[in-house]
PDB file of C-alpha atoms in Angstrom:
ATOM      1  CA  MET A   1       5.323 -14.971  15.635  1.00 41.00           C
ATOM      2  CA  PRO A   2       2.040 -13.073  16.245  1.00 44.00           C
ATOM      3  CA  ALA A   3       1.395  -9.903  14.287  1.00 42.00           C
ATOM      4  CA  ALA A   4       1.968  -6.643  16.095  1.00 40.00           C
ATOM      5  CA  THR A   5      -1.138  -4.955  17.449  1.00 45.00           C
ATOM      6  CA  VAL A   6      -1.909  -1.274  17.820  1.00 49.00           C
ATOM      7  CA  ASP A   7      -3.821   0.110  20.781  1.00 56.00           C
ATOM      8  CA  TYR A   8      -5.821   2.770  18.986  1.00 56.00           C
ATOM      9  CA  SER A   9      -7.313   4.019  22.253  1.00 57.00           C
ATOM     10  CA  GLN A  10      -3.858   5.332  23.127  1.00 62.00           C
ATOM     11  CA  ARG A  11      -3.636   7.243  19.838  1.00 85.00           C
ATOM     12  CA  ILE A  12      -6.870   9.209  20.307  1.00 89.00           C
ATOM     13  CA  CYS A  13      -6.944  12.293  22.511  1.00 93.00           C
ATOM     14  CA  GLU A  14     -10.269  13.566  23.827  1.00 94.00           C
ATOM     15  CA  VAL A  15     -10.215  17.359  23.873  1.00 95.00           C
ATOM     16  CA  TRP A  16     -12.471  19.434  26.111  1.00 98.00           C
ATOM     17  CA  ALA A  17     -12.437  23.059  27.244  1.00 99.00           C
ATOM     18  CA  CYS A  18      -9.940  22.235  29.992  1.00 98.00           C
ATOM     19  CA  ASN A  19      -7.203  20.959  27.648  1.00 98.00           C
ATOM     20  CA  VAL A  20      -7.935  22.545  24.273  1.00 99.00           C
ATOM     21  CA  ASP A  21      -5.081  25.083  24.510  1.00 98.00           C
ATOM     22  CA  GLU A  22      -2.531  22.429  25.415  1.00 98.00           C
ATOM     23  CA  GLU A  23      -3.625  20.042  22.673  1.00 98.00           C
ATOM     24  CA  MET A  24      -3.749  22.729  19.995  1.00 96.00           C
ATOM     25  CA  MET A  25      -0.123  23.522  20.804  1.00 96.00           C
ATOM     26  CA  LYS A  26       0.724  19.868  20.138  1.00 94.00           C
ATOM     27  CA  ILE A  27      -1.195  19.922  16.863  1.00 91.00           C
ATOM     28  CA  ARG A  28       0.923  22.826  15.645  1.00 91.00           C
ATOM     29  CA  GLN A  29       3.898  20.470  15.847  1.00 88.00           C
ATOM     30  CA  VAL A  30       2.434  17.478  14.021  1.00 80.00           C
ATOM     31  CA  ILE A  31       0.170  19.042  11.417  1.00 82.00           C
ATOM     32  CA  GLN A  32      -0.064  16.956   8.249  1.00 53.00           C
ATOM     33  CA  LYS A  33      -3.481  15.707   7.002  1.00 46.00           C
ATOM     34  CA  TYR A  34      -6.969  15.498   8.553  1.00 43.00           C
ATOM     35  CA  ASN A  35     -10.506  14.130   8.674  1.00 37.00           C
ATOM     36  CA  TYR A  36     -13.764  15.082  10.483  1.00 35.00           C
ATOM     37  CA  ILE A  37     -16.932  13.795  11.995  1.00 32.00           C
ATOM     38  CA  PHE A  38     -20.391  15.444  12.194  1.00 30.00           C
ATOM     39  CA  PRO A  39     -23.927  15.036  13.643  1.00 28.00           C
ATOM     40  CA  GLY A  40     -26.693  13.334  11.672  1.00 31.00           C
ATOM     41  CA  VAL A  41     -29.304  14.724   9.313  1.00 33.00           C
ATOM     42  CA  VAL A  42     -32.115  16.581  11.040  1.00 34.00           C
ATOM     43  CA  ALA A  43     -34.293  17.818   8.142  1.00 42.00           C
ATOM     44  CA  ARG A  44     -34.786  17.713   4.402  1.00 47.00           C
ATOM     45  CA  PRO A  45     -35.077  20.923   2.398  1.00 52.00           C
ATOM     46  CA  THR A  46     -38.244  21.928   0.637  1.00 52.00           C
ATOM     47  CA  GLY A  47     -38.681  23.838  -2.585  1.00 61.00           C
ATOM     48  CA  GLU A  48     -37.838  23.437  -6.245  1.00 60.00           C
ATOM     49  CA  PHE A  49     -34.352  22.326  -7.247  1.00 60.00           C
ATOM     50  CA  ARG A  50     -32.739  22.614 -10.654  1.00 64.00           C
ATOM     51  CA  SER A  51     -30.956  19.250 -10.488  1.00 65.00           C
ATOM     52  CA  ASN A  52     -30.057  16.368  -8.218  1.00 71.00           C
ATOM     53  CA  ALA A  53     -26.727  18.055  -7.497  1.00 71.00           C
ATOM     54  CA  ASP A  54     -28.532  21.233  -6.461  1.00 74.00           C
ATOM     55  CA  TYR A  55     -30.862  19.202  -4.236  1.00 78.00           C
ATOM     56  CA  GLN A  56     -27.904  17.557  -2.509  1.00 85.00           C
ATOM     57  CA  TYR A  57     -26.304  20.908  -1.747  1.00 88.00           C
ATOM     58  CA  GLN A  58     -29.577  22.324  -0.399  1.00 89.00           C
ATOM     59  CA  LEU A  59     -29.958  19.225   1.785  1.00 87.00           C
ATOM     60  CA  LEU A  60     -26.444  19.741   3.101  1.00 87.00           C
ATOM     61  CA  ARG A  61     -26.997  23.465   3.677  1.00 92.00           C
ATOM     62  CA  CYS A  62     -30.298  22.913   5.469  1.00 89.00           C
ATOM     63  CA  ASN A  63     -28.841  20.405   7.911  1.00 85.00           C
ATOM     64  CA  VAL A  64     -25.568  22.211   8.526  1.00 89.00           C
ATOM     65  CA  ASP A  65     -27.401  25.479   9.191  1.00 91.00           C
ATOM     66  CA  LEU A  66     -29.830  23.828  11.613  1.00 86.00           C
ATOM     67  CA  LEU A  67     -27.432  21.629  13.583  1.00 86.00           C
ATOM     68  CA  LYS A  68     -24.621  22.586  15.921  1.00 89.00           C
ATOM     69  CA  ILE A  69     -21.403  20.649  15.637  1.00 88.00           C
ATOM     70  CA  ILE A  70     -20.931  18.113  18.449  1.00 89.00           C
ATOM     71  CA  GLN A  71     -17.538  16.643  17.671  1.00 89.00           C
ATOM     72  CA  LEU A  72     -14.715  17.216  15.221  1.00 88.00           C
ATOM     73  CA  GLY A  73     -11.982  14.661  14.675  1.00 87.00           C
ATOM     74  CA  LEU A  74      -8.586  15.486  13.166  1.00 85.00           C
ATOM     75  CA  THR A  75      -6.284  12.620  12.178  1.00 86.00           C
ATOM     76  CA  PHE A  76      -2.707  13.350  11.113  1.00 86.00           C
ATOM     77  CA  MET A  77      -0.560  11.408   8.635  1.00 84.00           C
ATOM     78  CA  ASN A  78       2.503  12.039   6.471  1.00 80.00           C
ATOM     79  CA  GLU A  79       2.883  11.449   2.726  1.00 79.00           C
ATOM     80  CA  GLN A  80       3.533   7.744   3.314  1.00 79.00           C
ATOM     81  CA  GLY A  81       0.347   7.330   5.348  1.00 81.00           C
ATOM     82  CA  GLU A  82       2.318   6.991   8.579  1.00 81.00           C
ATOM     83  CA  TYR A  83       0.906   8.302  11.842  1.00 83.00           C
ATOM     84  CA  PRO A  84       2.978  10.419  14.220  1.00 83.00           C
ATOM     85  CA  PRO A  85       4.249   8.666  17.343  1.00 86.00           C
ATOM     86  CA  GLY A  86       1.846   8.838  20.249  1.00 87.00           C
ATOM     87  CA  THR A  87      -1.391  10.679  19.583  1.00 88.00           C
ATOM     88  CA  SER A  88      -2.511  10.758  15.952  1.00 85.00           C
ATOM     89  CA  THR A  89      -6.188  11.716  16.331  1.00 88.00           C
ATOM     90  CA  TRP A  90      -7.608  14.597  18.322  1.00 90.00           C
ATOM     91  CA  GLN A  91     -11.338  14.522  18.985  1.00 90.00           C
ATOM     92  CA  PHE A  92     -12.730  17.935  19.902  1.00 91.00           C
ATOM     93  CA  ASN A  93     -15.895  17.899  21.985  1.00 93.00           C
ATOM     94  CA  PHE A  94     -18.025  21.020  21.702  1.00 93.00           C
ATOM     95  CA  LYS A  95     -20.572  22.567  24.000  1.00 96.00           C
ATOM     96  CA  PHE A  96     -23.977  21.075  23.200  1.00 93.00           C
ATOM     97  CA  ASN A  97     -27.210  21.350  25.173  1.00 93.00           C
ATOM     98  CA  LEU A  98     -29.979  18.823  24.536  1.00 90.00           C
ATOM     99  CA  THR A  99     -32.574  21.242  25.908  1.00 89.00           C
ATOM    100  CA  GLU A 100     -31.606  24.292  23.856  1.00 89.00           C
ATOM    101  CA  ASP A 101     -29.967  22.958  20.680  1.00 88.00           C
ATOM    102  CA  MET A 102     -31.720  21.320  17.737  1.00 81.00           C
ATOM    103  CA  TYR A 103     -30.789  17.735  16.925  1.00 79.00           C
ATOM    104  CA  ALA A 104     -31.922  14.589  15.101  1.00 75.00           C
ATOM    105  CA  GLN A 105     -33.407  12.246  17.719  1.00 77.00           C
ATOM    106  CA  ASP A 106     -32.170   9.047  16.079  1.00 76.00           C
ATOM    107  CA  SER A 107     -28.656  10.454  15.812  1.00 77.00           C
ATOM    108  CA  ILE A 108     -28.611  11.471  19.478  1.00 80.00           C
ATOM    109  CA  GLU A 109     -29.798   8.021  20.547  1.00 84.00           C
ATOM    110  CA  LEU A 110     -27.108   6.370  18.439  1.00 79.00           C
ATOM    111  CA  LEU A 111     -24.384   8.664  19.778  1.00 82.00           C
ATOM    112  CA  THR A 112     -25.521   8.027  23.344  1.00 86.00           C
ATOM    113  CA  THR A 113     -25.262   4.255  22.899  1.00 86.00           C
ATOM    114  CA  ARG A 114     -21.757   4.778  21.527  1.00 81.00           C
ATOM    115  CA  GLY A 115     -20.599   6.614  24.602  1.00 85.00           C
ATOM    116  CA  ILE A 116     -21.249  10.280  23.870  1.00 86.00           C
ATOM    117  CA  ARG A 117     -21.803  11.992  27.218  1.00 92.00           C
ATOM    118  CA  PHE A 118     -24.093  14.909  26.494  1.00 92.00           C
ATOM    119  CA  LYS A 119     -24.081  16.131  30.094  1.00 95.00           C
ATOM    120  CA  LYS A 120     -20.319  16.525  29.835  1.00 97.00           C
ATOM    121  CA  HIS A 121     -20.678  18.285  26.483  1.00 95.00           C
ATOM    122  CA  ASP A 122     -22.994  20.797  28.144  1.00 96.00           C
ATOM    123  CA  GLU A 123     -20.743  21.365  31.157  1.00 98.00           C
ATOM    124  CA  GLU A 124     -17.221  20.918  29.766  1.00 98.00           C
ATOM    125  CA  GLY A 125     -17.567  21.292  25.993  1.00 97.00           C
ATOM    126  CA  ILE A 126     -15.424  23.691  23.973  1.00 97.00           C
ATOM    127  CA  GLU A 127     -16.972  26.974  22.912  1.00 98.00           C
ATOM    128  CA  THR A 128     -17.020  26.859  19.121  1.00 96.00           C
ATOM    129  CA  GLN A 129     -15.769  30.391  18.540  1.00 97.00           C
ATOM    130  CA  TYR A 130     -12.842  29.939  20.910  1.00 98.00           C
ATOM    131  CA  PHE A 131     -11.891  26.787  19.037  1.00 96.00           C
ATOM    132  CA  VAL A 132     -12.023  28.714  15.753  1.00 97.00           C
ATOM    133  CA  GLU A 133      -9.664  31.360  17.162  1.00 98.00           C
ATOM    134  CA  LEU A 134      -7.151  28.632  17.975  1.00 98.00           C
ATOM    135  CA  LEU A 135      -7.683  26.861  14.661  1.00 94.00           C
ATOM    136  CA  MET A 136      -7.121  29.990  12.573  1.00 96.00           C
ATOM    137  CA  THR A 137      -3.632  30.428  14.045  1.00 94.00           C
ATOM    138  CA  SER A 138      -2.686  26.746  14.128  1.00 91.00           C
ATOM    139  CA  GLY A 139      -1.604  26.226  10.521  1.00 85.00           C
ATOM    140  CA  VAL A 140      -4.420  23.732  10.011  1.00 86.00           C
ATOM    141  CA  VAL A 141      -6.433  26.072   7.788  1.00 88.00           C
ATOM    142  CA  LEU A 142      -5.435  28.823   5.345  1.00 92.00           C
ATOM    143  CA  CYS A 143      -2.372  26.794   4.386  1.00 85.00           C
ATOM    144  CA  GLU A 144      -1.716  25.535   0.850  1.00 83.00           C
ATOM    145  CA  GLY A 145       0.733  22.930   2.142  1.00 83.00           C
ATOM    146  CA  VAL A 146      -1.963  21.139   4.114  1.00 84.00           C
ATOM    147  CA  LYS A 147      -3.692  18.304   2.233  1.00 84.00           C
ATOM    148  CA  TRP A 148      -7.178  17.413   3.352  1.00 82.00           C
ATOM    149  CA  LEU A 149      -8.120  13.762   2.775  1.00 77.00           C
ATOM    150  CA  SER A 150     -11.705  12.573   3.037  1.00 76.00           C
ATOM    151  CA  PHE A 151     -14.094   9.876   1.950  1.00 70.00           C
ATOM    152  CA  HIS A 152     -17.304  11.482   0.737  1.00 65.00           C
ATOM    153  CA  SER A 153     -17.161  14.203   3.389  1.00 69.00           C
ATOM    154  CA  SER A 154     -19.354  17.025   2.149  1.00 80.00           C
ATOM    155  CA  TYR A 155     -21.002  17.481   5.550  1.00 81.00           C
ATOM    156  CA  ASN A 156     -17.637  17.597   7.325  1.00 81.00           C
ATOM    157  CA  PHE A 157     -16.461  20.463   5.138  1.00 86.00           C
ATOM    158  CA  GLY A 158     -19.848  22.145   5.412  1.00 90.00           C
ATOM    159  CA  TYR A 159     -19.661  22.203   9.198  1.00 88.00           C
ATOM    160  CA  LEU A 160     -16.074  23.370   9.147  1.00 90.00           C
ATOM    161  CA  ILE A 161     -16.874  26.290   6.841  1.00 93.00           C
ATOM    162  CA  LYS A 162     -19.880  27.175   8.981  1.00 95.00           C
ATOM    163  CA  ILE A 163     -17.840  27.488  12.171  1.00 93.00           C
ATOM    164  CA  LEU A 164     -14.889  29.175  10.446  1.00 94.00           C
ATOM    165  CA  THR A 165     -17.112  31.889   8.959  1.00 97.00           C
ATOM    166  CA  ASN A 166     -19.481  32.012  11.948  1.00 96.00           C
ATOM    167  CA  SER A 167     -22.394  32.120   9.532  1.00 96.00           C
ATOM    168  CA  ASN A 168     -24.818  29.933   7.650  1.00 96.00           C
ATOM    169  CA  LEU A 169     -23.677  28.350   4.402  1.00 96.00           C
ATOM    170  CA  PRO A 170     -24.222  30.291   1.151  1.00 96.00           C
ATOM    171  CA  GLU A 171     -27.532  29.710  -0.586  1.00 94.00           C
ATOM    172  CA  GLU A 172     -25.810  28.816  -3.854  1.00 94.00           C
ATOM    173  CA  GLU A 173     -23.412  25.925  -4.326  1.00 91.00           C
ATOM    174  CA  LEU A 174     -21.045  27.984  -6.485  1.00 93.00           C
ATOM    175  CA  ASP A 175     -20.684  30.546  -3.706  1.00 96.00           C
ATOM    176  CA  PHE A 176     -19.817  27.755  -1.283  1.00 94.00           C
ATOM    177  CA  PHE A 177     -17.015  26.619  -3.585  1.00 92.00           C
ATOM    178  CA  GLU A 178     -15.633  30.131  -3.727  1.00 95.00           C
ATOM    179  CA  ILE A 179     -15.298  30.159   0.061  1.00 96.00           C
ATOM    180  CA  LEU A 180     -14.088  26.587   0.569  1.00 92.00           C
ATOM    181  CA  PRO A 181     -10.592  26.928  -1.001  1.00 93.00           C
ATOM    182  CA  LEU A 182      -9.908  30.114   0.962  1.00 95.00           C
ATOM    183  CA  PHE A 183      -9.779  28.049   4.138  1.00 94.00           C
ATOM    184  CA  LEU A 184      -8.966  24.599   2.712  1.00 85.00           C
ATOM    185  CA  PRO A 185      -6.920  25.050  -0.476  1.00 87.00           C
ATOM    186  CA  ALA A 186      -6.209  21.346  -1.125  1.00 82.00           C
ATOM    187  CA  ILE A 187      -8.985  18.743  -0.720  1.00 81.00           C
ATOM    188  CA  TYR A 188      -8.872  15.154  -1.962  1.00 77.00           C
ATOM    189  CA  ASP A 189     -12.080  13.104  -1.709  1.00 74.00           C
ATOM    190  CA  VAL A 190     -10.956   9.484  -2.045  1.00 68.00           C
ATOM    191  CA  LYS A 191     -14.424   8.231  -2.951  1.00 65.00           C
ATOM    192  CA  TYR A 192     -14.701  10.459  -5.996  1.00 63.00           C
ATOM    193  CA  LEU A 193     -11.096   9.938  -7.002  1.00 62.00           C
ATOM    194  CA  MET A 194     -11.789   6.185  -6.998  1.00 61.00           C
ATOM    195  CA  LYS A 195     -14.993   6.674  -8.943  1.00 58.00           C
ATOM    196  CA  LYS A 196     -13.229   8.719 -11.598  1.00 59.00           C
ATOM    197  CA  MET A 197     -10.359   6.247 -11.890  1.00 59.00           C
ATOM    198  CA  PHE A 198     -12.215   2.929 -11.850  1.00 56.00           C
ATOM    199  CA  PHE A 199     -15.974   3.320 -12.247  1.00 54.00           C
ATOM    200  CA  GLU A 200     -16.619   6.022 -14.837  1.00 54.00           C
ATOM    201  CA  GLY A 201     -19.710   5.039 -16.806  1.00 51.00           C
ATOM    202  CA  HIS A 202     -20.540   2.079 -14.558  1.00 47.00           C
ATOM    203  CA  ILE A 203     -22.089   3.666 -11.472  1.00 42.00           C
ATOM    204  CA  ASP A 204     -25.290   5.666 -11.351  1.00 45.00           C
ATOM    205  CA  ASP A 205     -24.590   9.146 -10.001  1.00 43.00           C
ATOM    206  CA  ASP A 206     -27.943   9.130  -8.201  1.00 44.00           C
ATOM    207  CA  LYS A 207     -26.550   6.519  -5.817  1.00 40.00           C
ATOM    208  CA  TYR A 208     -24.170   9.128  -4.472  1.00 40.00           C
ATOM    209  CA  CYS A 209     -24.740  12.149  -2.268  1.00 39.00           C
ATOM    210  CA  GLY A 210     -22.563  15.223  -2.330  1.00 40.00           C
ATOM    211  CA  ASN A 211     -22.363  15.553  -6.099  1.00 42.00           C
ATOM    212  CA  ALA A 212     -20.956  19.009  -5.479  1.00 41.00           C
ATOM    213  CA  TYR A 213     -17.630  17.534  -4.470  1.00 43.00           C
ATOM    214  CA  GLU A 214     -17.401  15.578  -7.683  1.00 43.00           C
ATOM    215  CA  GLU A 215     -17.899  18.816  -9.575  1.00 44.00           C
ATOM    216  CA  GLU A 216     -15.185  20.502  -7.530  1.00 44.00           C
ATOM    217  CA  ALA A 217     -12.805  17.627  -8.246  1.00 40.00           C
ATOM    218  CA  ASN A 218     -13.419  18.212 -11.950  1.00 46.00           C
ATOM    219  CA  LYS A 219     -12.360  21.845 -11.564  1.00 45.00           C
ATOM    220  CA  GLN A 220      -9.129  20.888  -9.822  1.00 42.00           C
ATOM    221  CA  SER A 221      -8.148  18.092 -12.232  1.00 44.00           C
TER     222      SER A 221
END
């Protein structure tokens, strides 16, 4: 008997300005756990850095401050890793103008080949601040019962904090980590949990970006 197949295209909902209110109402009913996507790196920071970890945060801050968010994906699961029936991933498409907004050329070319329609983003994309208004009252953020799962997702959280605060990221990494738990109280980065459990002493830290999240995991353990 052949194995059952899942049509993942039927589980992903594309959200634009025209349906964002309706889909956010649905999210309020299924909220469990989430993940995000973000645009590519556009620049590297300059200046003197105290450590590799500090460099990685400054690289993150530089890119997040320069780039507008294009898409944000939220995937919902329960404690057993089961998806809700029907839609399990909502992909929010934000207003983005290739003429006015800064971007990394190679990232835009890659996204275009993968089906991103930038003309539609310009004409039908969600206004970021309106999305934040809906998000703040959805139960997705500011809720200790929500568990955020990620795999090495420093940029995802950076972009989320940027739009939630409507400001650039703090200059200092420690200040960023004071703000982060106010909006996202429970974060679990699977990559660093795996590293701590199985690879301590065997993997060079310099092979990893986002050392800041490893440090935050240490605080929470």
